[in-house]
mmCIF file of C-alpha atoms (C1' of nucleotides) in Angstrom:
data_model
loop_
_atom_site.group_PDB
_atom_site.id
_atom_site.type_symbol
_atom_site.label_atom_id
_atom_site.label_comp_id
_atom_site.label_asym_id
_atom_site.label_seq_id
_atom_site.Cartn_x
_atom_site.Cartn_y
_atom_site.Cartn_z
ATOM 1 C CA MET A 12 -44.629 -51.727 29.262
ATOM 2 C CA ALA A 13 -42.051 -50.428 26.925
ATOM 3 C CA MET A 14 -39.804 -51.481 29.267
ATOM 4 C CA LYS A 15 -39.906 -54.682 29.243
ATOM 5 C CA ARG A 16 -40.078 -54.838 25.607
ATOM 6 C CA VAL A 17 -36.539 -53.125 25.247
ATOM 7 C CA ASN A 18 -35.422 -56.016 26.939
ATOM 8 C CA GLU A 19 -36.738 -58.514 23.724
ATOM 9 C CA ILE A 20 -35.503 -56.195 20.587
ATOM 10 C CA GLU A 21 -32.304 -55.162 22.598
ATOM 11 C CA GLU A 22 -30.495 -57.158 20.093
ATOM 12 C CA GLU A 23 -31.698 -56.537 16.995
ATOM 13 C CA GLN A 24 -33.187 -53.254 17.518
ATOM 14 C CA MET A 25 -30.144 -51.669 15.469
ATOM 15 C CA MET A 26 -30.758 -52.713 11.797
ATOM 16 C CA PHE A 27 -33.454 -50.050 10.981
ATOM 17 C CA PHE A 28 -30.190 -47.838 10.664
ATOM 18 C CA SER A 29 -30.292 -48.062 6.620
ATOM 19 C CA SER A 30 -33.907 -44.964 7.235
ATOM 20 C CA PHE A 31 -31.044 -43.489 9.226
ATOM 21 C CA CYS A 32 -32.213 -39.405 9.047
ATOM 22 C CA SER A 33 -35.204 -39.517 6.485
ATOM 23 C CA GLY A 34 -38.579 -39.669 7.299
ATOM 24 C CA LEU A 35 -39.181 -36.763 8.005
ATOM 25 C CA GLN A 36 -43.199 -35.843 7.752
ATOM 26 C CA THR A 37 -45.294 -33.128 8.421
ATOM 27 C CA GLN A 38 -47.141 -32.355 11.804
ATOM 28 C CA ARG A 39 -49.873 -34.559 12.792
ATOM 29 C CA PRO A 40 -52.908 -34.249 10.792
ATOM 30 C CA LYS A 41 -55.749 -32.848 12.854
ATOM 31 C CA GLY A 42 -57.891 -35.226 15.176
ATOM 32 C CA GLU A 43 -55.479 -37.658 15.687
ATOM 33 C CA ALA A 44 -54.498 -36.293 19.041
ATOM 34 C CA LYS A 45 -52.214 -39.396 21.190
ATOM 35 C CA PRO A 46 -52.665 -39.067 24.563
ATOM 36 C CA ARG A 47 -49.972 -38.061 27.051
ATOM 37 C CA ARG A 48 -48.920 -40.929 28.947
ATOM 38 C CA ARG A 49 -46.349 -40.186 31.612
ATOM 39 C CA MET A 50 -44.511 -43.184 33.643
ATOM 40 C CA LYS A 51 -45.671 -43.492 36.853
ATOM 41 C CA LYS A 52 -43.005 -42.401 39.841
ATOM 42 C CA GLY A 53 -41.867 -45.667 41.612
ATOM 43 C CA LYS A 54 -40.403 -46.019 44.602
ATOM 44 C CA VAL A 55 -36.954 -47.864 45.354
ATOM 45 C CA GLY A 56 -36.819 -52.047 44.766
ATOM 46 C CA VAL A 57 -40.942 -50.623 42.781
ATOM 47 C CA GLU A 58 -40.643 -52.084 39.481
ATOM 48 C CA VAL A 59 -43.388 -50.292 37.769
ATOM 49 C CA GLY A 60 -42.030 -47.265 37.081
ATOM 50 C CA ARG A 61 -38.464 -48.124 37.611
ATOM 51 C CA LYS A 62 -36.157 -46.177 35.680
ATOM 52 C CA ARG A 63 -34.149 -48.163 33.569
ATOM 53 C CA LYS A 64 -30.561 -46.745 31.182
ATOM 54 C CA LEU A 65 -30.993 -46.235 27.308
ATOM 55 C CA SER A 66 -29.210 -49.575 25.780
ATOM 56 C CA VAL A 67 -25.918 -48.058 24.144
ATOM 57 C CA GLU A 68 -26.845 -48.466 20.376
ATOM 58 C CA GLN A 69 -29.917 -46.763 21.586
ATOM 59 C CA ALA A 70 -28.034 -43.737 22.652
ATOM 60 C CA ASN A 71 -26.528 -44.084 19.628
ATOM 61 C CA PHE A 72 -28.696 -43.713 17.880
ATOM 62 C CA LEU A 73 -30.388 -40.681 19.172
ATOM 63 C CA GLU A 74 -27.489 -39.310 19.099
ATOM 64 C CA MET A 75 -26.928 -39.636 15.803
ATOM 65 C CA ASN A 76 -30.494 -37.712 14.712
ATOM 66 C CA PHE A 77 -29.463 -35.544 17.056
ATOM 67 C CA GLY A 78 -26.889 -34.481 15.206
ATOM 68 C CA CYS A 79 -29.680 -33.782 12.574
ATOM 69 C CA GLU A 80 -31.654 -32.264 14.315
ATOM 70 C CA ARG A 81 -32.340 -30.926 18.043
ATOM 71 C CA LYS A 82 -36.617 -31.370 17.096
ATOM 72 C CA LEU A 83 -38.719 -33.516 16.548
ATOM 73 C CA GLU A 84 -42.021 -34.206 14.666
ATOM 74 C CA SER A 85 -44.028 -36.111 16.076
ATOM 75 C CA ALA A 86 -44.200 -38.604 12.783
ATOM 76 C CA ARG A 87 -40.609 -38.895 13.128
ATOM 77 C CA LYS A 88 -40.834 -39.492 16.950
ATOM 78 C CA ASP A 89 -42.781 -42.730 16.629
ATOM 79 C CA GLN A 90 -40.727 -43.855 14.381
ATOM 80 C CA LEU A 91 -37.955 -43.762 16.145
ATOM 81 C CA ALA A 92 -39.731 -44.610 19.049
ATOM 82 C CA ALA A 93 -40.826 -47.728 16.354
ATOM 83 C CA GLU A 94 -37.666 -48.772 15.244
ATOM 84 C CA LEU A 95 -36.288 -48.613 19.444
ATOM 85 C CA GLY A 96 -38.350 -50.074 20.355
ATOM 86 C CA LEU A 97 -38.828 -47.105 22.879
ATOM 87 C CA ASP A 98 -42.558 -45.634 24.174
ATOM 88 C CA PRO A 99 -42.441 -42.022 21.493
ATOM 89 C CA ARG A 100 -43.126 -40.391 24.766
ATOM 90 C CA GLN A 101 -39.591 -41.773 25.911
ATOM 91 C CA VAL A 102 -38.049 -40.467 22.761
ATOM 92 C CA ALA A 103 -39.245 -37.149 23.405
ATOM 93 C CA VAL A 104 -37.852 -36.656 27.070
ATOM 94 C CA TRP A 105 -34.769 -38.368 25.189
ATOM 95 C CA PHE A 106 -34.100 -34.731 23.278
ATOM 96 C CA GLN A 107 -35.831 -33.112 25.814
ATOM 97 C CA ASN A 108 -33.071 -33.822 28.103
ATOM 98 C CA ARG A 109 -30.544 -33.733 24.924
ATOM 99 C CA ARG A 110 -31.462 -30.218 24.229
ATOM 100 C CA ALA A 111 -30.882 -29.126 28.578
ATOM 101 C CA ARG A 112 -27.658 -30.746 27.914
ATOM 102 C CA TRP A 113 -26.681 -28.803 24.406
ATOM 103 C CA LYS A 114 -27.180 -25.734 25.546
ATOM 104 C CA ASN A 115 -25.534 -26.684 29.193
ATOM 105 C CA LYS A 116 -22.647 -27.175 27.546
ATOM 106 C CA GLN A 117 -22.844 -24.215 24.454
ATOM 107 C CA LEU A 118 -23.011 -21.789 27.675
ATOM 108 C CA GLU A 119 -19.587 -23.622 28.897
ATOM 109 C CA GLU A 120 -17.723 -23.072 26.301
ATOM 110 C CA GLU A 121 -19.350 -19.112 25.885
ATOM 111 C CA CYS A 122 -18.808 -19.109 29.212
ATOM 112 C CA ALA A 123 -14.440 -20.296 28.791
ATOM 113 C CA ARG A 124 -14.649 -18.445 25.677
ATOM 114 C CA LEU A 125 -15.565 -15.045 28.000
ATOM 115 C CA LYS A 126 -12.903 -16.318 30.954
ATOM 116 C CA THR A 127 -10.226 -16.450 28.317
ATOM 117 C CA LEU A 128 -11.332 -12.708 26.374
ATOM 118 C CA HIS A 129 -11.495 -11.136 30.434
ATOM 119 C CA GLU A 130 -7.776 -12.490 31.386
ATOM 120 C CA ALA A 131 -6.414 -11.066 28.155
ATOM 121 C CA ILE A 132 -8.225 -8.187 28.924
ATOM 122 C CA VAL A 133 -6.986 -8.067 32.040
ATOM 123 C CA VAL A 134 -2.963 -8.488 31.113
ATOM 124 C CA GLU A 135 -3.929 -5.340 28.838
ATOM 125 C CA LYS A 136 -4.862 -3.164 31.201
ATOM 126 C CA SER A 137 -1.635 -4.691 33.186
ATOM 127 C CA LEU A 138 0.182 -4.112 30.282
ATOM 128 C CA LEU A 139 -1.065 -0.211 29.934
ATOM 129 C CA GLU A 140 -1.631 1.543 33.392
ATOM 130 C CA ALA A 141 2.997 0.017 33.233
ATOM 131 C CA LYS A 142 2.979 2.596 30.109
ATOM 132 C CA VAL A 143 0.453 5.142 32.672
ATOM 133 C CA LEU A 144 3.197 5.196 35.121
ATOM 134 C CA GLU A 145 6.556 5.411 32.705
ATOM 135 C CA LEU A 146 4.976 8.357 31.171
ATOM 136 C CA THR A 147 4.317 9.644 34.997
ATOM 137 C CA GLU A 148 7.757 9.263 35.628
ATOM 138 C CA GLN A 149 8.797 10.851 32.959
ATOM 139 C CA LEU A 150 6.809 13.858 33.611
ATOM 140 C CA SER A 151 7.485 14.536 36.819
ATOM 141 C CA GLU A 152 11.268 14.157 36.185
ATOM 142 C CA ALA A 153 10.487 17.418 32.873
ATOM 143 C CA GLN A 154 8.645 19.448 35.714
ATOM 144 C CA LYS A 155 11.798 18.822 37.937
ATOM 145 C CA GLU A 156 14.282 20.094 34.879
ATOM 146 C CA THR A 157 10.804 22.915 33.556
ATOM 147 C CA GLN A 158 11.516 23.953 37.869
ATOM 148 C CA LYS A 159 15.354 24.500 37.924
ATOM 149 C CA LEU A 160 15.380 26.477 34.385
ATOM 150 C CA LEU A 161 13.402 28.829 35.840
ATOM 151 C CA GLU A 162 14.914 29.012 38.758
ATOM 152 C CA GLY A 163 18.100 29.443 36.624
ATOM 153 C CA SER A 164 16.641 32.441 34.866
ATOM 154 C CA ASP A 165 15.068 34.543 36.981
ATOM 155 C CA GLY A 166 12.394 36.880 35.225
ATOM 156 C CA GLU A 167 13.644 35.832 32.025
ATOM 157 C CA GLN A 168 10.561 34.412 30.399
ATOM 158 C CA SER A 169 11.051 35.889 26.827
ATOM 159 C CA TRP A 170 11.495 32.395 25.308
ATOM 160 C CA SER A 171 7.456 31.429 26.585
ATOM 161 C CA PRO A 172 5.619 34.212 26.441
ATOM 162 C CA SER A 173 2.608 32.419 27.558
ATOM 163 C CA PHE A 174 3.951 30.144 30.061
ATOM 164 C CA SER A 175 2.697 30.399 33.581
ATOM 165 C CA PRO A 176 4.423 27.890 36.285
ATOM 166 C CA SER A 177 1.551 28.244 37.926
ATOM 167 C CA MET A 178 -0.002 25.563 35.176
ATOM 168 C CA ASN A 179 -3.769 26.712 36.290
ATOM 169 C CA SER A 180 -4.252 24.991 32.755
ATOM 170 C CA TYR A 181 -2.854 21.765 32.427
ATOM 171 C CA TYR A 182 0.344 21.856 29.907
ATOM 172 C CA HIS A 183 1.062 18.261 28.325
ATOM 173 C CA PRO A 184 4.485 18.441 27.443
ATOM 174 C CA PHE A 185 4.918 15.980 24.977
ATOM 175 C CA LEU A 186 1.470 16.052 23.703
ATOM 176 C CA GLY A 187 2.817 15.450 20.370
ATOM 177 C CA GLU A 188 3.753 12.198 20.531
ATOM 178 C CA PHE A 189 -0.422 11.551 21.047
ATOM 179 C CA GLY A 190 -0.118 13.815 17.722
ATOM 180 C CA PHE A 191 -2.496 16.300 19.080
ATOM 181 C CA LYS A 192 -1.312 19.831 18.913
ATOM 182 C CA GLU A 193 -0.244 22.417 21.603
ATOM 183 C CA ASN A 194 -3.432 24.740 21.006
ATOM 184 C CA GLU A 195 -5.922 21.343 20.937
ATOM 185 C CA ASN A 196 -9.463 21.667 22.753
ATOM 186 C CA LEU A 197 -8.248 18.843 25.155
ATOM 187 C CA PHE A 198 -12.088 18.591 25.775
ATOM 188 C CA CYS A 199 -13.178 17.200 22.904
ATOM 189 C CA LEU A 200 -11.034 14.689 22.409
ATOM 190 C CA PRO A 201 -12.622 11.449 21.100
ATOM 191 C CA GLU A 202 -14.893 8.978 23.557
ATOM 192 C CA ILE A 203 -11.596 6.717 24.140
ATOM 193 C CA TYR A 204 -9.716 9.199 25.560
ATOM 194 C CA TYR A 205 -11.736 9.717 28.375
ATOM 195 C CA THR A 206 -10.960 7.183 30.967
ATOM 196 C CA ILE A 207 -7.598 8.167 30.216
ATOM 197 C CA GLY A 208 -7.815 12.030 30.202
ATOM 198 C CA MET A 209 -9.930 11.078 33.633
ATOM 199 C CA GLU A 210 -6.552 9.310 35.235
ATOM 200 C CA TRP A 211 -4.579 12.403 33.785
ATOM 201 C CA ASP A 212 -5.665 14.330 35.238
ATOM 202 C CA ASP A 213 -5.444 12.126 38.755
ATOM 203 C CA TYR A 214 -1.976 12.647 37.709
ATOM 204 C CA MET A 215 -1.750 15.470 37.217
ATOM 205 C CA SER A 216 -3.518 16.926 40.365
ATOM 206 C CA ARG A 217 -1.563 14.499 42.533
ATOM 207 C CA PHE A 218 2.397 16.035 40.897
ATOM 208 C CA LEU A 219 1.248 19.866 40.390
ATOM 209 C CA LEU A 220 -0.662 20.348 43.628
ATOM 210 C "C1'" DA B 255 -60.120 -10.014 17.745
ATOM 211 C "C1'" DC B 256 -61.072 -13.229 21.081
ATOM 212 C "C1'" DG B 257 -60.812 -17.481 24.496
ATOM 213 C "C1'" DG B 258 -60.859 -22.449 24.891
ATOM 214 C "C1'" DC B 259 -58.458 -26.833 24.145
ATOM 215 C "C1'" DG B 260 -55.260 -29.692 23.048
ATOM 216 C "C1'" DA B 261 -49.759 -30.434 21.733
ATOM 217 C "C1'" DA B 262 -45.864 -29.415 21.892
ATOM 218 C "C1'" DT B 263 -41.269 -27.767 25.045
ATOM 219 C "C1'" DC B 264 -39.197 -25.706 28.155
ATOM 220 C "C1'" DC B 265 -37.109 -25.113 33.315
ATOM 221 C "C1'" DG B 266 -36.522 -27.126 37.142
ATOM 222 C "C1'" DT B 267 -36.781 -31.313 40.192
ATOM 223 C "C1'" DT B 268 -36.533 -35.988 41.331
ATOM 224 C "C1'" DA B 269 -35.524 -40.860 41.458
ATOM 225 C "C1'" DC B 270 -32.767 -43.473 40.251
ATOM 226 C "C1'" DA B 271 -27.596 -45.733 38.398
ATOM 227 C "C1'" DT B 272 -23.485 -46.280 38.552
ATOM 228 C "C1'" DC B 273 -18.499 -44.975 40.109
ATOM 229 C "C1'" DA B 274 -14.701 -44.012 42.437
ATOM 230 C "C1'" DG C 147 -21.405 -47.638 52.802
ATOM 231 C "C1'" DT C 148 -21.789 -43.424 50.722
ATOM 232 C "C1'" DG C 149 -21.398 -39.081 48.393
ATOM 233 C "C1'" DA C 150 -20.838 -37.212 43.376
ATOM 234 C "C1'" DT C 151 -22.175 -37.519 38.561
ATOM 235 C "C1'" DG C 152 -25.179 -38.812 34.527
ATOM 236 C "C1'" DT C 153 -29.445 -39.289 32.822
ATOM 237 C "C1'" DA C 154 -34.899 -41.019 32.631
ATOM 238 C "C1'" DA C 155 -38.839 -39.498 34.216
ATOM 239 C "C1'" DC C 156 -41.761 -36.206 35.674
ATOM 240 C "C1'" DG C 157 -44.359 -31.382 36.820
ATOM 241 C "C1'" DG C 158 -45.849 -26.764 36.998
ATOM 242 C "C1'" DA C 159 -44.959 -23.160 33.295
ATOM 243 C "C1'" DT C 160 -45.445 -21.565 28.556
ATOM 244 C "C1'" DT C 161 -46.271 -21.111 23.901
ATOM 245 C "C1'" DC C 162 -48.355 -22.200 20.033
ATOM 246 C "C1'" DG C 163 -51.873 -23.802 16.049
ATOM 247 C "C1'" DC C 164 -56.774 -24.397 15.973
ATOM 248 C "C1'" DC C 165 -61.482 -23.800 16.229
ATOM 249 C "C1'" DG C 166 -66.221 -22.477 17.634
#
DNA sequence: ACGGCGAATCCGTTACATCA
DNA sequence: GTGATGTAACGGATTCGCCG
């Protein structure tokens, strides 16, 4: 069995490195069907089908080849198997498992990247919320100031003919800060402002109703 | 165009080895 | 001795290319 053969050649197997990353060929010619061999499941203590860890040299050699190509052509697999004294099936399985590990690692890295991105967004959200709070307080102060002015000048509203203290339509005293004109149609804001607008209305209704 | 077949691959799982 | 972890190997499902 291939496992036994590994023991016999373990010391001499690394002499084949000269053909590293070479010998790529195309698919196996038609008619040369290869039987799929599988090791039988061995029970604990039973030598037949017993799993054996590949040597460090074998693993390193396979690792280097994996660095060159994620998948193996059939001929290259046979060549690798011959060079390492392994069953071609073992080489195929090793590449299969290696691809799975590589894929898992890629997923882990992508997950970590998204986590970092998420954390940055959470921080930014907190900053924006603090800013909203600050602006809301400014608005509240402005409302109080306006109220005082109105109460102090009973009936004298000539400074703002269209102004209505009831504010049935939302009046934004400092929209200029955001680049809006006073009479601009606020319901035609770009999509990016919609979410903010909802919160704005929420805050406005909280303070004005 | 279609279905059958063989080979390769993927995915989930099992079996075993190693280590703390 | 035991649980956790890594990995070789397995088995079923799927995909792909070839052929009649």
